[in-house]
Coordinates of C-alpha atoms in Angstrom, one line a residue:
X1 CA 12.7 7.8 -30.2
X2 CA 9.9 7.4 -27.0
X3 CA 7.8 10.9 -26.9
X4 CA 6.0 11.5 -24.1
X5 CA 3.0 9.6 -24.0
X6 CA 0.0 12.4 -24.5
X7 CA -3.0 13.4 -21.8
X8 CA -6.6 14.1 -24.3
X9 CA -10.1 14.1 -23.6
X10 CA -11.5 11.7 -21.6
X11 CA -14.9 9.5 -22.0
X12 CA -17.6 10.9 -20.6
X13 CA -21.1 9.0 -19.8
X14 CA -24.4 11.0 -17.8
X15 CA -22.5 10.6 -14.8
X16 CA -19.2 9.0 -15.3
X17 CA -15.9 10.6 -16.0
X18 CA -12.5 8.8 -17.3
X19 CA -9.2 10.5 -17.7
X20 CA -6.2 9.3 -19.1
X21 CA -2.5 9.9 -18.0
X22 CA 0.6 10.8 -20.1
X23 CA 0.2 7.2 -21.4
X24 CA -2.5 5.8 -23.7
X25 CA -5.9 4.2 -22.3
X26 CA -9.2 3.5 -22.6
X27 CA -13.0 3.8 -21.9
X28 CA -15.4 0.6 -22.3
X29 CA -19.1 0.2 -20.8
X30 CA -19.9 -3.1 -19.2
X31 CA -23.4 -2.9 -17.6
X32 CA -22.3 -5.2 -14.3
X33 CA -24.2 -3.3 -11.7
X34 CA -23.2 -2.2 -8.2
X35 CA -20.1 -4.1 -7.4
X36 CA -19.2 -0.5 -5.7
X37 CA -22.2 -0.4 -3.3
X38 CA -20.2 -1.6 -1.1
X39 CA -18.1 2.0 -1.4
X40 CA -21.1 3.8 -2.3
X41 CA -23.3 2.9 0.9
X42 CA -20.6 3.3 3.4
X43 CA -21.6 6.0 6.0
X44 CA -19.4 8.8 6.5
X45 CA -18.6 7.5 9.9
X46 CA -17.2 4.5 8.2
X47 CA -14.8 6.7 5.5
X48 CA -13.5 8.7 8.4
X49 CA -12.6 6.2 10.7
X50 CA -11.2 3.9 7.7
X51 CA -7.2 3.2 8.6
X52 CA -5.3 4.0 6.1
X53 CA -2.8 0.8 6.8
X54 CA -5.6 -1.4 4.6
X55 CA -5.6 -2.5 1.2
X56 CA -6.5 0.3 -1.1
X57 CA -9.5 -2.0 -2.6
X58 CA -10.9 -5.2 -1.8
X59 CA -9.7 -8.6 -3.0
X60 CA -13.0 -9.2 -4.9
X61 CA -12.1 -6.1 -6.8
X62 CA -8.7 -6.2 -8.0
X63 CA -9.6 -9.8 -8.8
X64 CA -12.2 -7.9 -11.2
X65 CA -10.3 -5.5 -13.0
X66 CA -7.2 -7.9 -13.3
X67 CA -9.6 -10.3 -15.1
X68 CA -10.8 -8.3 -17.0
X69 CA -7.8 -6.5 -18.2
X70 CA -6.0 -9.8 -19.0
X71 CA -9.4 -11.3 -21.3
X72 CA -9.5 -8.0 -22.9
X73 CA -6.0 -7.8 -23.8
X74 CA -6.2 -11.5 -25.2
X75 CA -8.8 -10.2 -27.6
X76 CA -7.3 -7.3 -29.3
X77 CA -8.1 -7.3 -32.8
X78 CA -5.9 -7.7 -35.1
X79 CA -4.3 -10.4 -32.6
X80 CA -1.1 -9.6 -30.9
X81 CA 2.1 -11.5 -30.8
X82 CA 3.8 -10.1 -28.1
X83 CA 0.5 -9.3 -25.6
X84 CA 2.1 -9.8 -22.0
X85 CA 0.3 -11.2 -19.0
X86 CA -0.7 -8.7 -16.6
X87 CA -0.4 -9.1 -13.2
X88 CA -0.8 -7.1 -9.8
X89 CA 1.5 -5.1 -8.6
X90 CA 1.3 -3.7 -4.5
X91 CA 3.7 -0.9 -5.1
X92 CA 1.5 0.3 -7.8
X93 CA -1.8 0.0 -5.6
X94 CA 0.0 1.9 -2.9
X95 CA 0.9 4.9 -5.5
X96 CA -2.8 4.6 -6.6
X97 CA -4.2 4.9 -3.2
X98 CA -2.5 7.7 -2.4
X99 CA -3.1 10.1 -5.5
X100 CA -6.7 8.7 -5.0
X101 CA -6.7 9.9 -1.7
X102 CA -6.3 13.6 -2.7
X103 CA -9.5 13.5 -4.9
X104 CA -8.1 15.6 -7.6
X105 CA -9.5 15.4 -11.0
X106 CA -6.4 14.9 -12.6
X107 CA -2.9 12.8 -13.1
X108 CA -0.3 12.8 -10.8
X109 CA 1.7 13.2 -8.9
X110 CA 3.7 15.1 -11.4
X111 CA 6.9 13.3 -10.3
X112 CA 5.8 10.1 -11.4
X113 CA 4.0 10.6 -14.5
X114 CA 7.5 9.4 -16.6
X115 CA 7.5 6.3 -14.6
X116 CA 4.1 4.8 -14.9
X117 CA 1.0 5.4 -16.9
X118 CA -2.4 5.9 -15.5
X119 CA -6.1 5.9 -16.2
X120 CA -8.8 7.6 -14.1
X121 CA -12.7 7.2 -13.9
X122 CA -15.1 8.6 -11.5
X123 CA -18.8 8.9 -11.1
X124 CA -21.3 9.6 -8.5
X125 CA -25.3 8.9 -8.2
X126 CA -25.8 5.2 -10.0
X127 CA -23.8 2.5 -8.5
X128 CA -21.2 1.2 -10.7
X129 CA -18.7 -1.7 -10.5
X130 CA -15.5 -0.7 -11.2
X131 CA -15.3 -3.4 -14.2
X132 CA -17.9 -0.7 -15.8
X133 CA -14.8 2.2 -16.1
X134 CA -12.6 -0.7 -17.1
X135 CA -14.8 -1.9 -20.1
X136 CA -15.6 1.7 -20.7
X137 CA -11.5 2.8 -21.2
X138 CA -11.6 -0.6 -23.5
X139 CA -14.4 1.0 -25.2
X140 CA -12.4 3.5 -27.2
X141 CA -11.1 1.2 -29.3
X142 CA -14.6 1.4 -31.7
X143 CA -12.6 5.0 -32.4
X144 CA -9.1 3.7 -32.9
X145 CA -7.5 1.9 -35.9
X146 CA -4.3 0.2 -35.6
X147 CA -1.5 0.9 -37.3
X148 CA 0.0 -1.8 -39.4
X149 CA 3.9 -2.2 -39.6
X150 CA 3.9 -0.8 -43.2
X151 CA 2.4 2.7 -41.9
X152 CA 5.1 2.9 -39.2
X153 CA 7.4 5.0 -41.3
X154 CA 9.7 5.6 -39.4
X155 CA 6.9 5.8 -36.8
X156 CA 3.4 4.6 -36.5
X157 CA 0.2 7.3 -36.9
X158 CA -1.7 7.9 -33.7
X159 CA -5.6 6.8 -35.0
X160 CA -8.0 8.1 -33.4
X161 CA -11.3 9.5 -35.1
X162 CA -13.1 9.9 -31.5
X163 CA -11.9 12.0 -28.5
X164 CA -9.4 10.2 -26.9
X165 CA -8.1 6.5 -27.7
X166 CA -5.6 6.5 -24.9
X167 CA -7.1 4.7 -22.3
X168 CA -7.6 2.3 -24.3
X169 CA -3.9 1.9 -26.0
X170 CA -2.4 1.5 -22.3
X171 CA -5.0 -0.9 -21.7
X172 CA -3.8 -3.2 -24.6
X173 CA -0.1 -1.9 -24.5
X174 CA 2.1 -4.9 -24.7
X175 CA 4.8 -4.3 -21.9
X176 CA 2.0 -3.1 -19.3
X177 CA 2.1 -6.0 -17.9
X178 CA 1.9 -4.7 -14.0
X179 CA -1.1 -3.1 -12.4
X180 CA -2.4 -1.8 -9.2
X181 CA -5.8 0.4 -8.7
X182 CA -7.3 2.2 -5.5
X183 CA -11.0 2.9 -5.3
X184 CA -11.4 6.5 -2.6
X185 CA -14.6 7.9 -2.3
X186 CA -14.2 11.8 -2.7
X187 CA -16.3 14.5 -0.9
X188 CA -17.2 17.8 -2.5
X189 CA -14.9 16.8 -5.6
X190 CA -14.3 18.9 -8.3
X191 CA -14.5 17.2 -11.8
X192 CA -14.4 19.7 -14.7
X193 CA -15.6 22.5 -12.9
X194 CA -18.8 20.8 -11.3
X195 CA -19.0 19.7 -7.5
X196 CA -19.7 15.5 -7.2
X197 CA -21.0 15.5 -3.5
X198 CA -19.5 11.8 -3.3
X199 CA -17.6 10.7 -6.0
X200 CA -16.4 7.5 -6.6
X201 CA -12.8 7.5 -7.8
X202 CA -11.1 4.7 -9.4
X203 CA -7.0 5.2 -9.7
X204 CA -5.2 2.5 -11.9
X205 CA -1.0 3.0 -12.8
X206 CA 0.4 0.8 -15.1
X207 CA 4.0 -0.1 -15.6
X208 CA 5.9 -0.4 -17.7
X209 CA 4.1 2.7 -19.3
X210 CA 2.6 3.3 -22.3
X211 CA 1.2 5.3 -24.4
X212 CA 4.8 6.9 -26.8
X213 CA 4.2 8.7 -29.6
X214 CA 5.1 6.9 -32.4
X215 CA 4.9 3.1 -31.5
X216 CA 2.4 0.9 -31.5
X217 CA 0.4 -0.2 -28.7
X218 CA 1.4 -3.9 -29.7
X219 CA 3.2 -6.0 -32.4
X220 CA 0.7 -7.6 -35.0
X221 CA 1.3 -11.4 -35.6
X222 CA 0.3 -14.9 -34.0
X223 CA -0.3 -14.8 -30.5
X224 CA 2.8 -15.6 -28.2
X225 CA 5.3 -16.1 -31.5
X226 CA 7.0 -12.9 -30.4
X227 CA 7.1 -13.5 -26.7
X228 CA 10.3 -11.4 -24.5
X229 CA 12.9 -14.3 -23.9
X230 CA 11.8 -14.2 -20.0
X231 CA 8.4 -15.8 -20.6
X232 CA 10.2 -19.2 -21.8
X233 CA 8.2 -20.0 -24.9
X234 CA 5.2 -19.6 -22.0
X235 CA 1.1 -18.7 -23.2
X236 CA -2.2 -18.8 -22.2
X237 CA -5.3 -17.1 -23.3
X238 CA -3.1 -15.7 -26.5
X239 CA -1.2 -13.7 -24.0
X240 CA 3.0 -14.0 -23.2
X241 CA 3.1 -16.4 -19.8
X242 CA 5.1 -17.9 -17.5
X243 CA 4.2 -20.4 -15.1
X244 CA 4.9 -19.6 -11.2
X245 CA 5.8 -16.2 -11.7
X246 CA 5.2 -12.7 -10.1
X247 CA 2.3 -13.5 -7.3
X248 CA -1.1 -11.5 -8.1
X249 CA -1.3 -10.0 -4.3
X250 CA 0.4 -11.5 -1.0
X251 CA -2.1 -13.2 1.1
X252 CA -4.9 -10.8 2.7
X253 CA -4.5 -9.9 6.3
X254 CA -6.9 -11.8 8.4
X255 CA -8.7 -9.0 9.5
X256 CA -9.3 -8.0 5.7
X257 CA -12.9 -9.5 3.9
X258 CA -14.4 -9.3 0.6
X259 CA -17.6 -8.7 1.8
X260 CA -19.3 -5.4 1.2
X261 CA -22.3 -5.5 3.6
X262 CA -22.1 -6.2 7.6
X263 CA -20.4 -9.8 8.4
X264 CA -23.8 -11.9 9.3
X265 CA -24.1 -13.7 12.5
X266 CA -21.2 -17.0 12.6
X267 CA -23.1 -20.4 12.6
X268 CA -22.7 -22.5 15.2
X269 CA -19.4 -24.7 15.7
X270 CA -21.1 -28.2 15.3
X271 CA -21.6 -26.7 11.3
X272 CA -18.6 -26.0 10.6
X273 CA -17.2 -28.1 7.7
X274 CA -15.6 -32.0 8.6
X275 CA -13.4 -34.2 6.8
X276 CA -14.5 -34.8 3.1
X277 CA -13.8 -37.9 1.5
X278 CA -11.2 -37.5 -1.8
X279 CA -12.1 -38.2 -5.6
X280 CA -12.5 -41.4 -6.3
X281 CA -9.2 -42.4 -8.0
X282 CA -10.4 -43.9 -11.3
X283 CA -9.4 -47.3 -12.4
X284 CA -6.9 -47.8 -15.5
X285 CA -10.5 -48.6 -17.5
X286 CA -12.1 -45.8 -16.9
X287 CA -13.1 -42.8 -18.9
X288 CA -12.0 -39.7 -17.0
X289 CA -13.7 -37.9 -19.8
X290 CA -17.2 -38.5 -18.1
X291 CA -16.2 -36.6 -15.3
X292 CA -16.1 -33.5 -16.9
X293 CA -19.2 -31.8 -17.0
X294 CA -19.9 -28.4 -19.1
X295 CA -23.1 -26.7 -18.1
X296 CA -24.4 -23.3 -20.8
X297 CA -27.5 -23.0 -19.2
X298 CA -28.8 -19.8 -18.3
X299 CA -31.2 -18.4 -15.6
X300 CA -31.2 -15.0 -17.0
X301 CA -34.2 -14.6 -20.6
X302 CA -32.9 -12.8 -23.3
X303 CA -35.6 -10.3 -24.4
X304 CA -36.5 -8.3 -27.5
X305 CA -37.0 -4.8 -27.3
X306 CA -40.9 -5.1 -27.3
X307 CA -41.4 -8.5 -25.0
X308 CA -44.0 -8.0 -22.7
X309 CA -43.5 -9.4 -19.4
X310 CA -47.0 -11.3 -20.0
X311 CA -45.7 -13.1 -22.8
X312 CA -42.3 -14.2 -20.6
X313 CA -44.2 -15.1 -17.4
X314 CA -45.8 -18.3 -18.0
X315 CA -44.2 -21.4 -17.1
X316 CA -41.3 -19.8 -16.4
X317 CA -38.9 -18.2 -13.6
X318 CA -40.1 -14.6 -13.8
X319 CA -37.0 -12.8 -12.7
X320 CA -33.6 -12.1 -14.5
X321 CA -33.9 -10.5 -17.9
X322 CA -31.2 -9.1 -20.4
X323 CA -32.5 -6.4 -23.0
X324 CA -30.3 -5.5 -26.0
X325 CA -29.0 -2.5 -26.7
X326 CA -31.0 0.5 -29.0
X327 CA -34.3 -0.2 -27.3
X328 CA -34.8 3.5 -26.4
X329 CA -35.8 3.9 -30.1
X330 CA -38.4 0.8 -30.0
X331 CA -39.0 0.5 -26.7
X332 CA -42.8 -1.6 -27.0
X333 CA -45.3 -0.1 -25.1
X334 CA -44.9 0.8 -21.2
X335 CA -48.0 1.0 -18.8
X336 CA -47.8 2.8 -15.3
X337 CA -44.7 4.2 -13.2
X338 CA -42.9 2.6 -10.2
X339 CA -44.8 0.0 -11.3
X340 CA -45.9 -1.4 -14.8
X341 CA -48.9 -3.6 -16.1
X342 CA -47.9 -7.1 -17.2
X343 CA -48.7 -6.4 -20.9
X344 CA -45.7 -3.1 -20.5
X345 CA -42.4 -3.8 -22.3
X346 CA -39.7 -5.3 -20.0
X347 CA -37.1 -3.3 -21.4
X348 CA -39.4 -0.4 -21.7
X349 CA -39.9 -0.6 -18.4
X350 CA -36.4 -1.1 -17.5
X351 CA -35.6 2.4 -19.4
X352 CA -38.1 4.3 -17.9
X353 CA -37.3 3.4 -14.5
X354 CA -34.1 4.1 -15.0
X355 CA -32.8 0.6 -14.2
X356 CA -31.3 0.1 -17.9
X357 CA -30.1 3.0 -20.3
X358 CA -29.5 2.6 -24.1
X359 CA -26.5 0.0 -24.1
X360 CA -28.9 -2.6 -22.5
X361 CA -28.2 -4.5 -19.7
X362 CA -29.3 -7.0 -17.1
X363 CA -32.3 -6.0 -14.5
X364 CA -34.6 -7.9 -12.0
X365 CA -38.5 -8.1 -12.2
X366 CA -40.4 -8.9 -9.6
X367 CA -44.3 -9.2 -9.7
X368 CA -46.6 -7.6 -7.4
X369 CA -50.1 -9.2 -7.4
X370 CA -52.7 -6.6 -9.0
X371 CA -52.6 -2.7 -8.5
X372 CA -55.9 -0.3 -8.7
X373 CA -54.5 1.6 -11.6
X374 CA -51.4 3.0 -13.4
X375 CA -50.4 6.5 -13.5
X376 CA -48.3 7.9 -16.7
X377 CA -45.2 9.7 -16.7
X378 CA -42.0 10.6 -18.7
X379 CA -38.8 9.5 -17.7
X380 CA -35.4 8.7 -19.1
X381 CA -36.5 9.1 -22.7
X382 CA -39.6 7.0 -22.4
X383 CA -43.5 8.2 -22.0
X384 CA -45.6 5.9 -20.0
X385 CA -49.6 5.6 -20.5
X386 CA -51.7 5.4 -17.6
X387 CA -54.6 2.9 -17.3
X388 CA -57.3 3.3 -14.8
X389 CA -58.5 -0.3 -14.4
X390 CA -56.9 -2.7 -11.6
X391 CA -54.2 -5.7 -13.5
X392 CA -51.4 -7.1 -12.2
X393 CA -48.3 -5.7 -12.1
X394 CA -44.3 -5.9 -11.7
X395 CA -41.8 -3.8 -10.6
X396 CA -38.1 -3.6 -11.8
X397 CA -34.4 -3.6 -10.0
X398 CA -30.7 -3.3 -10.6
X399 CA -28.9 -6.9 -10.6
X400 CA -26.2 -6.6 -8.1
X401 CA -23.2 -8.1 -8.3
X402 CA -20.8 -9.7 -5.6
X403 CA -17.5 -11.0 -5.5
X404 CA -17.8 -13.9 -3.3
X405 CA -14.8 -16.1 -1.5
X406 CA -14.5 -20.0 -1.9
X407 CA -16.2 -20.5 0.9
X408 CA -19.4 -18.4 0.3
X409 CA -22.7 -20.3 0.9
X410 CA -26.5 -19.3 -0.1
X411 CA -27.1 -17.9 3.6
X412 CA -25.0 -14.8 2.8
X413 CA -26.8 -13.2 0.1
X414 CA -30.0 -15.0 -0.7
X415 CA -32.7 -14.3 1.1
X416 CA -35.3 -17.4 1.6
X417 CA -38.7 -15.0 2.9
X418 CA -41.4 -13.5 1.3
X419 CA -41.5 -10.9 -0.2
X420 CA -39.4 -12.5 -2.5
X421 CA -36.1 -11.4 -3.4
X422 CA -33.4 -11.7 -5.8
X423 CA -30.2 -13.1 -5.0
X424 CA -26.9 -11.0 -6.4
X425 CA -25.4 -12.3 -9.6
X426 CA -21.8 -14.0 -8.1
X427 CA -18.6 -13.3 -9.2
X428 CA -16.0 -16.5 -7.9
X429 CA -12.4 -16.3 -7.8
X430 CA -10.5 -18.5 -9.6
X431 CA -8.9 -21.6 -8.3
X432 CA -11.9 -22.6 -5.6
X433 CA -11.6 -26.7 -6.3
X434 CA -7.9 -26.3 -4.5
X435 CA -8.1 -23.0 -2.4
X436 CA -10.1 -24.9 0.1
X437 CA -12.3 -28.1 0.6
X438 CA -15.8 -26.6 1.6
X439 CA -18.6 -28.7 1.1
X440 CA -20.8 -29.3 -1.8
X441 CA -23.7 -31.3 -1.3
X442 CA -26.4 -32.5 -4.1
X443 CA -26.0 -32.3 -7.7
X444 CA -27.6 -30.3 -10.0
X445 CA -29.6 -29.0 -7.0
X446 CA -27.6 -28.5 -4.0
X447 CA -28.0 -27.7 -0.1
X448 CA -27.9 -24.3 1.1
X449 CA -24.9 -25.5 3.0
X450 CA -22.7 -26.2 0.3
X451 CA -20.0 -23.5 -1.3
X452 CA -21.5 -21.4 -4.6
X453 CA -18.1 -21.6 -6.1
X454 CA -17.4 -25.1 -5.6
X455 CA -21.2 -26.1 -6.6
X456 CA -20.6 -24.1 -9.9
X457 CA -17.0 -25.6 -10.5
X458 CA -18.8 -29.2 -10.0
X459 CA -22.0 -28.3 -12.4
X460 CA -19.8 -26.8 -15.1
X461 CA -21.3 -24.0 -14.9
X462 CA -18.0 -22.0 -14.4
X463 CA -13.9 -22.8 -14.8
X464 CA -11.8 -23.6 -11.8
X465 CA -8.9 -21.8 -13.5
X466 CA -10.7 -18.6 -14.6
X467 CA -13.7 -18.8 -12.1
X468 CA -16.3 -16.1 -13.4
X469 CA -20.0 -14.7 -12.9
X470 CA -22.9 -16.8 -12.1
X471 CA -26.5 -17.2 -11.6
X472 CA -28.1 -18.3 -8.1
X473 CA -31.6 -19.3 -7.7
X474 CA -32.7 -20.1 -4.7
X475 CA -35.4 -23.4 -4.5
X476 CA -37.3 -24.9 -1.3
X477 CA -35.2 -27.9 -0.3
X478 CA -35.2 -31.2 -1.7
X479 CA -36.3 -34.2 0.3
X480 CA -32.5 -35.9 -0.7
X481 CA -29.7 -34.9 -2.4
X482 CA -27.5 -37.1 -4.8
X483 CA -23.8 -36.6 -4.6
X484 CA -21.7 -37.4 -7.7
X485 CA -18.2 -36.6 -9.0
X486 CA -17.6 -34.1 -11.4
X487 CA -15.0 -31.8 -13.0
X488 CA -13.0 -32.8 -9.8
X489 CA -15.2 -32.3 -7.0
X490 CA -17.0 -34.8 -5.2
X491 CA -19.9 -33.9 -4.0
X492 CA -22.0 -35.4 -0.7
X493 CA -24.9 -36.7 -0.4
X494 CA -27.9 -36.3 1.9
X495 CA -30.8 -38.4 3.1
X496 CA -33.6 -36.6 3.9
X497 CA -32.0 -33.1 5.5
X498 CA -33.4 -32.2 9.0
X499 CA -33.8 -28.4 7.6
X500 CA -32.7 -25.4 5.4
X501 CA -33.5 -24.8 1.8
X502 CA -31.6 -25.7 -2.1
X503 CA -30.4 -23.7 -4.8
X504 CA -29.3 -24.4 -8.4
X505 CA -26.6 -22.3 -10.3
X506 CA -26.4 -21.1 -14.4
X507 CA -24.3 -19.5 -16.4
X508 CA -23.4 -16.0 -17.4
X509 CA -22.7 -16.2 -21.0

């Protein structure tokens, strides 16, 4: 018999809050930074005036979480036989928006809560993308052990040694398979008693729900071999599929963008984008095979706790760094505040400035020529030394992230002017090498002109059906570029370009 699926304690972070609705789901921490800038940085002019006839959240973002809930639930351990696809529901990102839109700390409206099943997070201060509250409900699951069938009698044992579980069993709950989320940013909001200024509140509803008392979240077994009839034998990426079913979204409304900062200037007509020339068709005696090109490179250095910059700075980009998690124990020596002495600890650094906490995480150096001295201080855990002698020194950032169109170029978000800056880490949508036919020129190293999502798709960097994050790193131009045909995009090429700069793209493993 279904009970009603339970509300317990949610996950809770310095300044992050999750709550879970009468259906099971969970917390998980991805340390993506500041997708919701583009929510957080919006004047109060901007919130007032927004209509309230738009999408509840931007394509880029439900793009995000989808993803993300669909590789997560494809990973469940022990596998899942009867994992269903989840896709994006409209009705459900309309009830979303509007419970969002009362800013109240908790589930509703009451009237629905038997219909669908909902998880909540919220924060305020540090930006967050809203894949972190997504990772973070997925999180639970360190504190949750399945139940295997020969527990389940005649029901299965909620498991949960930490303080809630449930957002992540609604996460992975195997009929879920429809979703729709609404990001609202709440004024003067009352979370557990304490007033958030401007709060950040994410609203997701599932259906079917989850979450009842003595089931389990999913059937153990091979994945797909116990598939519902309806998905016709159908699977891909170990969940239930069919092909050509339920559309992720309609088609955004022209006036609708992706973009999170003001639209930049258009370029002039005589840019825009000609005719391309197809693929070569390949002759019955050739290898297709060649074609296909797989790139793992990385731009972003993985670091040890106690790497000094100095020892990662020579011969190399100095820019993009990954530090593990734990480091707050062993976090190498840090010299100065604001900024740091070449011989500090990256991630030291990183955790003192508050840039990085104990989970790890991606930040952004960037050096600064030589400073008169370093002061000391203690922040975030970490005690600085001061030294009173001039050295070089480096200062330390977030690493953005944007979801980026097809279409994106370079221009948008990488800046080619001293003092040098970093360009965003990308996220591409899925499906760029047939969405559209924007250019990509070069290979390997490409023209500023060309589209980052196609470029990566053609370098192999990532997937044209799963798109994915990426690396830019912007390059002075290059006297030609080489076109070539890979992974199903041809690419043009350029004899000594008239003007504008290059860039190459890596991987985000």
């Amino acid at each position: 018999m279904k009970g009603v699926p339970q509300d317990w304690l949610r996950g809770f972070g310095l300044l992050f809050f999750a709550r879970t609705v009468l259906s099971m789901v969970i917390p998980n921490s991805t340390h993506l930074e500041a997708i919701l800038e583009k929510y957080m940085n919006k004047n109060d002019e901007w919130w007032v005036s927004k209509q309230r006839g738009k999408r509840a959240i931007t394509e880029g973002d439900m793009h995000l979480i989808l993803d993300l809930h669909n590789k997560l639930r494809g990973q469940v351990y022990p596998q899942a036989s009867n994992m269903e696809y989840m896709v994006w529901d409209t009705e459900l990102e309309r009830s979303a928006e509007h419970w969002a839109h009362t800013c109240l700390w908790e589930h509703g409206p009451q009237h629905m809560l038997t219909q669908i099943g909902q998880n909540l997070g919220a924060h305020w201060g540090r930006d967050r993308p809203p894949t972190f509250h997504v990772q973070a409900w997925y999180d639970e699951v360190r504190d949750y052990s399945y139940p295997y069938p020969q527990e389940c009698n005649p029901h299965c044992p909620f498991r949960c040694s930490g303080p809630v579980c449930t957002h992540y069993t609604q996460m992975v709950w195997a009929t879920s398979s429809h979703i729709g989320c609404a990001i609202n940013v709440c004024y003067n909001m009352n979370v557990w008693g304490m007033i958030w200024t401007k709060a950040v509140y994410l609203v997701c509803n599932y259906s079917p729900p989850g979450n009842w008392w003595g089931h389990a979240p999913y059937k153990h077994g091979r994945p797909c071999s116990a598939c519902p009839p309806s998905y016709g034998g159908g699977c891909r990426d170990n969940l239930c599929y069919k092909e050509n079913g339920v559309q992720r979204r309609p088609a955004p409304e022209l006036e609708e963008t992706n973009y999170i900062e003001p639209e930049p200037q258009p370029e002039p007509r005589a840019q825009e984008p000609r005719a391309r020339p197809l693929p070569p068709t390949p002759s019955s005696n050739d290898n297709v095979e060649r074609n296909e090109v797989v790139s793992t490179e990385q731009m972003c250095q993985q670091m040890d706790c106690e790497t000094k910059l100095r020892d990662r700075c020579k011969g190399t980009t100095c820019n993009r760094y990954e530090c593990p998690p734990g480091c707050l124990s062993s976090p190498g020596k840090v010299i100065g505040t604001g900024y740091y002495d070449m011989q500090s600890s990256v991630c030291g650094a990183g955790l003192h400035a508050g840039i990085i906490d104990d989970g790890g995480g991606w930040l952004d150096v960037t050096r600064q020529g030589r400073k008169p001295h370093f002061t000391k201080s203690y922040k975030n855990g970490i005690q600085s030394v001061a030294m009173n002698r001039s050295a070089n020194a480096f200062n330390i950032f977030t690493v953005p992230v944007k979801a980026v169109t097809c279409e994106t170029t370079v221009a948008r978000f990488c800046p080619y002017k001293k003092p040098a800056r970093h360009c965003p880490r990308m996220y591409c949508p899925r499906n760029c090498l047939h969405e559209t036919r924007a250019r990509v020129i070069g290979t390997q190293w490409y023209s500023d002109k060309s589209s980052i999502c196609r470029a990566a798709i053609h370098a192999g960097v990532i997937q044209n059906d799963s798109g994915g994050y990426l690396d830019v790193q912007p390059v002075d131009k290059r006297r030609q570029y080489s076109g070539s045909y890979q992974n199903g995009i041809s690419s043009e090429s350029l004899q000594n370009p008239s003007g504008g700069k290059a860039f190459r793209v890596f991987a985000v493993i």
